[in-house]
CSV table of C-alpha atoms in Angstrom, one decimal:
chain,number,residue,atom,x,y,z
A,420,MET,CA,87.6,67.8,89.6
A,421,VAL,CA,86.8,70.5,87.1
A,422,LYS,CA,89.6,73.1,87.2
A,423,ILE,CA,89.4,76.9,86.6
A,424,SER,CA,91.3,77.9,83.5
A,425,VAL,CA,93.3,80.9,84.4
A,426,GLY,CA,95.4,83.5,82.4
A,427,ILE,CA,97.6,86.2,83.7
A,428,LEU,CA,98.2,89.3,81.6
A,429,GLY,CA,101.4,90.9,82.8
A,430,GLY,CA,103.2,88.1,84.6
A,431,SER,CA,106.8,89.2,84.8
A,432,GLY,CA,106.7,91.5,87.7
A,433,TYR,CA,106.7,90.8,91.4
A,434,GLY,CA,102.8,90.6,91.5
A,435,GLY,CA,102.9,88.2,88.6
A,436,SER,CA,105.5,86.1,90.2
A,437,GLU,CA,103.4,85.8,93.4
A,438,LEU,CA,100.3,84.9,91.4
A,439,LEU,CA,102.2,82.1,89.7
A,440,ARG,CA,103.7,80.9,93.0
A,441,ILE,CA,100.2,80.6,94.5
A,442,LEU,CA,98.2,79.5,91.4
A,443,LEU,CA,100.5,76.7,90.3
A,444,PHE,CA,99.7,74.9,93.6
A,445,HIS,CA,96.0,75.9,93.8
A,446,PRO,CA,94.0,72.6,93.7
A,447,ASN,CA,91.3,74.0,91.6
A,448,VAL,CA,93.3,76.0,89.0
A,449,GLU,CA,95.1,75.3,85.8
A,450,VAL,CA,97.3,78.2,84.5
A,451,LYS,CA,96.9,78.2,80.7
A,452,LEU,CA,98.4,81.6,79.7
A,453,VAL,CA,100.9,84.1,81.0
A,454,THR,CA,101.9,87.2,79.1
A,455,ALA,CA,104.8,89.6,79.3
A,456,HIS,CA,105.6,92.0,76.6
A,457,GLU,CA,109.4,92.3,77.2
A,458,HIS,CA,109.9,88.6,77.9
A,459,ALA,CA,107.6,87.0,75.3
A,460,GLY,CA,109.1,83.7,74.1
A,461,LYS,CA,111.0,83.1,77.4
A,462,ARG,CA,110.2,80.3,79.8
A,463,VAL,CA,108.6,81.6,82.9
A,464,ASP,CA,111.3,80.1,85.1
A,465,GLN,CA,113.9,82.1,83.3
A,466,VAL,CA,112.4,85.3,84.6
A,467,HIS,CA,111.2,83.8,87.9
A,468,PRO,CA,114.0,81.4,88.9
A,469,ASN,CA,112.2,80.5,92.1
A,470,LEU,CA,109.8,78.5,89.9
A,471,ARG,CA,112.3,76.2,88.3
A,472,ARG,CA,111.1,72.6,87.9
A,473,LEU,CA,107.6,73.8,88.9
A,474,THR,CA,106.3,74.9,85.5
A,475,ASP,CA,107.0,74.6,81.7
A,476,LEU,CA,105.0,77.8,80.9
A,477,VAL,CA,106.3,80.3,78.4
A,478,PHE,CA,105.5,84.0,78.3
A,479,THR,CA,103.6,85.2,75.3
A,480,GLU,CA,102.8,88.7,74.0
A,481,THR,CA,100.0,90.7,75.8
A,482,VAL,CA,97.5,90.8,73.0
A,483,ILE,CA,93.8,90.0,72.6
A,484,THR,CA,93.5,86.5,70.9
A,485,ASP,CA,90.9,83.8,70.6
A,486,ARG,CA,92.8,81.9,73.4
A,487,LEU,CA,91.2,84.2,75.9
A,488,ASN,CA,87.7,82.7,75.1
A,489,GLU,CA,89.0,79.4,76.5
A,490,LEU,CA,89.7,80.9,80.0
A,491,ASP,CA,87.4,81.2,83.0
A,492,CYS,CA,89.4,83.9,84.8
A,493,LEU,CA,91.9,86.5,83.8
A,494,PHE,CA,94.2,88.3,86.2
A,495,LEU,CA,95.5,91.6,85.0
A,496,GLY,CA,98.9,92.5,86.4
A,497,LEU,CA,99.6,95.4,84.1
A,498,PRO,CA,100.9,98.9,84.8
A,499,HIS,CA,98.4,101.5,85.7
A,500,GLY,CA,96.5,102.8,82.6
A,501,GLU,CA,96.9,99.5,80.6
A,502,SER,CA,93.9,97.6,81.9
A,503,MET,CA,91.4,100.2,80.9
A,504,LYS,CA,92.6,99.8,77.3
A,505,LEU,CA,92.0,96.1,77.3
A,506,VAL,CA,88.9,95.5,79.5
A,507,PRO,CA,86.4,96.8,76.9
A,508,ARG,CA,87.8,94.2,74.4
A,509,LEU,CA,87.9,91.2,76.7
A,510,PRO,CA,85.4,88.3,76.2
A,511,ALA,CA,82.3,88.8,78.2
A,512,SER,CA,82.5,85.1,79.3
A,513,VAL,CA,85.7,85.6,81.2
A,514,LYS,CA,85.8,86.8,84.8
A,515,ILE,CA,88.3,89.6,85.4
A,516,ILE,CA,90.5,90.5,88.5
A,517,ASP,CA,92.5,93.7,87.9
A,518,LEU,CA,95.5,94.1,90.2
A,519,GLY,CA,96.1,97.6,89.0
A,520,GLY,CA,94.5,100.9,89.9
A,521,ASP,CA,92.4,101.5,86.8
A,522,PHE,CA,89.0,100.4,88.2
A,523,ARG,CA,89.3,101.1,91.9
A,524,LEU,CA,87.9,104.7,91.8
A,525,ASN,CA,84.3,105.5,90.7
A,526,ASP,CA,85.1,109.1,89.9
A,527,ALA,CA,86.9,109.8,86.7
A,528,ALA,CA,88.2,113.2,87.8
A,529,LEU,CA,89.7,111.7,90.9
A,530,PHE,CA,91.4,109.0,88.8
A,531,GLU,CA,92.9,111.6,86.5
A,532,GLN,CA,94.1,113.7,89.5
A,533,HIS,CA,95.8,110.8,91.2
A,534,TYR,CA,97.0,108.7,88.3
A,535,GLY,CA,98.0,111.5,85.9
A,536,GLN,CA,95.9,110.4,83.0
A,537,ALA,CA,92.4,110.5,81.7
A,538,HIS,CA,90.2,107.4,82.2
A,539,THR,CA,89.3,105.9,78.8
A,540,ALA,CA,86.9,103.2,80.0
A,541,ILE,CA,84.9,104.8,82.8
A,542,ALA,CA,81.7,103.2,81.4
A,543,GLN,CA,83.0,99.8,82.5
A,544,GLN,CA,83.7,101.1,86.1
A,545,LYS,CA,80.1,100.1,87.2
A,546,GLU,CA,80.9,96.5,86.3
A,547,PHE,CA,83.7,96.3,88.9
A,548,VAL,CA,83.3,95.4,92.6
A,549,TYR,CA,86.0,96.8,94.9
A,550,GLY,CA,87.8,93.6,96.0
A,551,LEU,CA,88.5,94.0,99.6
A,552,SER,CA,87.6,90.5,100.5
A,553,GLU,CA,86.7,90.9,104.1
A,554,LEU,CA,84.3,93.8,103.5
A,555,HIS,CA,82.7,92.8,100.2
A,556,ALA,CA,82.6,89.0,100.0
A,557,ARG,CA,78.9,88.9,99.0
A,558,GLN,CA,79.3,91.3,96.2
A,559,ILE,CA,82.5,89.7,95.0
A,560,ALA,CA,80.8,86.3,94.9
A,561,LYS,CA,78.4,87.7,92.4
A,562,ALA,CA,80.7,89.8,90.4
A,563,ARG,CA,82.2,89.2,86.9
A,564,CYS,CA,84.8,92.0,87.4
A,565,VAL,CA,86.8,92.8,90.5
A,566,ALA,CA,89.2,95.7,91.2
A,567,ASN,CA,91.8,94.4,93.6
A,568,PRO,CA,92.6,97.1,96.3
A,569,GLY,CA,96.0,98.8,96.7
A,570,CYS,CA,98.3,97.4,99.3
A,571,PHE,CA,98.3,100.4,101.5
A,572,ALA,CA,94.6,100.7,101.1
A,573,THR,CA,94.1,97.0,102.2
A,574,ALA,CA,96.1,97.5,105.4
A,575,THR,CA,94.5,100.9,106.3
A,576,LEU,CA,90.9,99.8,105.6
A,577,LEU,CA,91.1,96.6,107.5
A,578,GLY,CA,92.4,98.6,110.5
A,579,LEU,CA,89.7,101.2,110.3
A,580,ALA,CA,86.6,99.5,108.9
A,581,PRO,CA,85.1,98.2,112.1
A,582,LEU,CA,85.7,101.6,113.9
A,583,VAL,CA,84.2,103.7,111.1
A,584,ALA,CA,81.3,101.3,110.5
A,585,HIS,CA,80.4,101.6,114.2
A,586,ARG,CA,81.0,105.3,114.3
A,587,LEU,CA,83.5,105.1,117.1
A,588,LEU,CA,85.8,107.8,115.8
A,589,ARG,CA,85.8,111.6,115.6
A,590,GLY,CA,88.2,114.2,114.1
A,591,LYS,CA,91.3,113.5,112.2
A,592,ILE,CA,92.7,110.1,111.4
A,593,ILE,CA,96.5,109.9,110.8
A,594,VAL,CA,97.8,106.9,108.9
A,595,ASP,CA,101.6,106.5,109.2
A,596,ALA,CA,102.5,103.5,106.9
A,597,LYS,CA,105.8,101.9,105.9
A,598,THR,CA,106.5,99.6,103.0
A,599,GLY,CA,109.3,97.4,101.7
A,600,SER,CA,111.0,98.0,98.4
A,601,SER,CA,109.0,95.3,96.5
A,602,GLY,CA,106.0,97.6,96.5
A,603,SER,CA,107.8,99.7,93.9
A,604,GLY,CA,107.9,96.9,91.4
A,605,ALA,CA,110.6,95.0,89.6
A,606,LYS,CA,112.1,97.8,87.6
A,607,PRO,CA,114.5,100.0,89.7
A,608,THR,CA,114.3,103.7,89.7
A,609,ALA,CA,116.4,106.4,91.4
A,610,ASN,CA,114.5,106.0,94.7
A,611,THR,CA,113.9,102.3,94.6
A,612,HIS,CA,117.1,100.5,93.7
A,613,HIS,CA,119.1,98.7,96.4
A,614,PRO,CA,121.8,101.3,97.2
A,615,LYS,CA,119.1,103.9,97.9
A,616,ARG,CA,116.8,101.7,99.9
A,617,VAL,CA,119.0,99.4,101.9
A,618,ASN,CA,119.9,101.8,104.7
A,619,SER,CA,117.3,104.6,104.1
A,620,PHE,CA,114.1,105.6,105.6
A,621,PHE,CA,112.1,108.4,104.0
A,622,ALA,CA,108.6,109.7,103.3
A,623,TYR,CA,107.2,109.9,99.9
A,624,LYS,CA,104.0,111.1,98.0
A,625,THR,CA,103.1,113.5,100.7
A,626,PHE,CA,99.4,114.5,100.4
A,627,ALA,CA,99.5,112.8,96.9
A,628,HIS,CA,99.4,109.1,97.3
A,629,GLN,CA,97.0,107.3,94.8
A,630,HIS,CA,95.7,104.9,97.5
A,631,ARG,CA,94.2,107.7,99.6
A,632,PRO,CA,91.0,108.3,97.5
A,633,GLU,CA,90.1,104.6,97.4
A,634,ILE,CA,90.4,104.6,101.3
A,635,VAL,CA,88.1,107.6,101.5
A,636,GLN,CA,85.7,106.1,99.0
A,637,THR,CA,85.4,102.9,100.9
A,638,LEU,CA,85.1,104.5,104.4
A,639,ARG,CA,82.3,106.7,103.1
A,640,SER,CA,80.6,103.6,101.8
A,641,LEU,CA,80.7,102.2,105.4
A,642,ASP,CA,79.4,105.4,106.9
A,643,PRO,CA,78.0,108.0,104.5
A,644,GLN,CA,78.2,110.6,107.4
A,645,TRP,CA,81.9,110.0,107.9
A,646,GLN,CA,83.8,113.3,107.5
A,647,ASP,CA,87.1,113.0,105.7
A,648,GLY,CA,89.8,114.0,108.1
A,649,LEU,CA,92.3,111.5,106.8
A,650,ILE,CA,96.0,112.3,106.8
A,651,PHE,CA,97.7,109.6,104.9
A,652,GLN,CA,101.5,109.4,104.8
A,653,THR,CA,103.7,106.6,103.3
A,654,HIS,CA,107.3,105.8,104.0
A,655,SER,CA,110.0,103.7,102.4
A,656,ALA,CA,111.5,101.2,104.9
A,657,PRO,CA,114.7,99.2,104.5
A,658,MET,CA,113.0,95.9,104.0
A,659,VAL,CA,111.9,93.9,100.9
A,660,ARG,CA,108.4,92.7,101.9
A,661,GLY,CA,105.7,94.0,104.1
A,662,ILE,CA,103.5,96.9,105.1
A,663,PHE,CA,103.3,98.2,108.7
A,664,ALA,CA,100.7,100.9,109.3
A,665,SER,CA,100.2,102.8,112.6
A,666,ILE,CA,96.8,104.5,112.6
A,667,TYR,CA,96.2,107.3,115.1
A,668,ALA,CA,92.6,108.3,115.9
A,669,THR,CA,90.4,109.8,118.6
A,670,LEU,CA,87.5,107.9,120.0
A,671,GLN,CA,84.0,109.5,120.4
A,672,THR,CA,84.3,108.6,124.2
A,673,PRO,CA,87.0,107.0,126.2
A,674,MET,CA,87.0,103.2,126.0
A,675,ARG,CA,89.0,100.2,127.2
A,676,ALA,CA,91.2,98.2,124.9
A,677,GLY,CA,88.9,95.2,125.6
A,678,HIS,CA,85.9,97.1,124.1
A,679,ILE,CA,87.9,97.8,120.9
A,680,GLY,CA,88.8,94.0,120.8
A,681,ASP,CA,85.1,93.1,121.1
A,682,VAL,CA,84.2,95.4,118.2
A,683,MET,CA,87.1,93.9,116.1
A,684,SER,CA,86.2,90.4,117.0
A,685,ARG,CA,82.6,90.7,116.0
A,686,TYR,CA,83.3,92.5,112.8
A,687,TYR,CA,85.9,89.9,111.7
A,688,ARG,CA,84.4,86.8,113.2
A,689,ASP,CA,84.0,85.1,109.8
A,690,CYS,CA,87.3,86.3,108.3
A,691,PHE,CA,89.8,83.6,108.4
A,692,PHE,CA,92.8,85.7,107.3
A,693,VAL,CA,92.3,88.5,110.0
A,694,ARG,CA,94.3,87.7,113.1
A,695,LEU,CA,93.8,90.0,116.1
A,696,ILE,CA,97.0,90.4,118.0
A,697,ASP,CA,97.6,91.4,121.6
A,698,GLY,CA,99.9,94.4,121.3
A,699,SER,CA,101.8,95.1,118.1
A,700,PRO,CA,102.0,92.8,115.1
A,701,ASP,CA,105.2,92.2,113.4
A,702,VAL,CA,105.8,92.2,109.6
A,703,ASN,CA,107.9,89.0,109.9
A,704,TRP,CA,104.8,87.1,111.1
A,705,VAL,CA,102.9,87.8,107.9
A,706,LYS,CA,105.6,87.7,105.2
A,707,ASN,CA,104.8,85.3,102.4
A,708,THR,CA,101.2,84.8,103.7
A,709,ASN,CA,97.7,86.1,103.1
A,710,PHE,CA,97.2,87.0,106.7
A,711,VAL,CA,96.6,90.5,108.1
A,712,ASP,CA,97.6,91.0,111.8
A,713,ILE,CA,95.8,93.8,113.7
A,714,GLY,CA,96.7,95.1,117.1
A,715,TRP,CA,95.7,98.3,119.1
A,716,ALA,CA,96.4,100.3,122.1
A,717,VAL,CA,94.0,102.7,124.0
A,718,SER,CA,94.6,105.6,126.5
A,719,GLY,CA,91.4,107.4,127.3
A,720,ASP,CA,90.0,108.5,124.0
A,721,ASP,CA,93.3,108.1,122.2
A,722,LEU,CA,93.5,105.0,120.0
A,723,ILE,CA,96.4,103.6,117.9
A,724,VAL,CA,95.7,100.6,115.5
A,725,PHE,CA,98.6,98.6,114.2
A,726,VAL,CA,98.3,96.6,111.0
A,727,ALA,CA,100.8,94.3,109.3
A,728,ILE,CA,100.5,92.6,105.9
A,729,ASP,CA,102.7,91.2,103.1
A,730,ASN,CA,102.3,93.8,100.4
A,731,LEU,CA,102.7,91.2,97.6
A,732,VAL,CA,100.4,88.6,99.0
A,733,LYS,CA,97.5,90.1,101.1
A,734,GLY,CA,98.2,93.4,99.4
A,735,ALA,CA,98.1,92.0,95.9
A,736,ALA,CA,98.3,88.5,94.6
A,737,GLY,CA,97.0,86.6,97.6
A,738,GLN,CA,93.9,88.8,97.9
A,739,ALA,CA,93.4,88.4,94.1
A,740,VAL,CA,93.3,84.7,94.5
A,741,GLN,CA,91.0,85.1,97.6
A,742,ASN,CA,88.7,87.1,95.4
A,743,MET,CA,88.9,84.4,92.7
A,744,ASN,CA,87.9,81.8,95.2
A,745,LEU,CA,84.8,83.8,96.1
A,746,MET,CA,83.9,84.4,92.5
A,747,PHE,CA,83.9,80.7,91.7
A,748,GLY,CA,82.1,79.5,94.9
A,749,LEU,CA,85.2,78.0,96.5
A,750,GLU,CA,86.2,78.2,100.1
A,751,GLU,CA,87.9,81.6,100.6
A,752,GLN,CA,91.2,80.1,101.9
A,753,THR,CA,91.6,77.5,99.2
A,754,GLY,CA,95.2,77.4,97.9
A,755,LEU,CA,96.2,80.2,100.4
A,756,ILE,CA,96.8,78.4,103.7
A,757,TRP,CA,100.5,78.4,104.6
A,758,PRO,CA,102.3,79.9,107.6
A,759,GLY,CA,105.1,82.4,107.5
A,760,SER,CA,108.5,81.5,108.7
A,761,HIS,CA,109.9,82.0,112.1
A,762,PRO,CA,112.5,83.3,112.5
């Protein structure tokens, strides 16, 4: 079996740890390179002790070298703003999957507004496919470059896509989404370290979250006539992993819950990782997996959609590997099938 030679630029964070956890056991992958500026020279399992006895890889500096020409696929797990510095200099022969936000938005002004910096490689934007696997599988399969979606955007879009594509909604949509502390990354800040998060519950980035514009951009691609009435609010929840989104919307006409189920089932009939749930999903059922669980409730023309994902897997590393599988002609679920734990 010919294996895909893979590199990870920026492998010391939580996303990089999850990529390694998945890729080291992927039957079609050989991880050849992992970089981390602060940890260069250290063994990977010194930084990610869960990987002890599972790899002898050593972190190297994040620099452009001839070694990149030997790779088939490169995952970019870098802070926002770093990928756009590197992408124009990467070998044209290497396929790229960017887990950051640099190439999700096709509008440079929107990027600057939401990420607080000018985009220096907007010319490369047209090379990137937005990597929401369930919506864009055909485009991803043909792409050289993929922009992995944000975790909140993944949950929100998978809950809304069938409804917007079929023009079943009217008026405002309210997304009330909660996330665990791992979504803030490995480096603690005043609002993300354990004493702040463990018993807290609070809203943040009100009317200013960077995932909102990619949600709007994608919904408009599904229905160009969709009117942006999205209110998107994120919350910090006292858990480590997971995103739970409650999406409140108004239907064009009153419907039964069974009709919504029919729409969802048809839309996701070929999507292995989408599980349609009777009632509310539970974050515990999707932790450490690439599954997305979607439930809903209807009363007349009032609709609530519930979505649960693991922010580090389906919301980041797992979806990145799912996209890699598509790009290299593999079965979408290769290397990604394992259940969560219960309890």
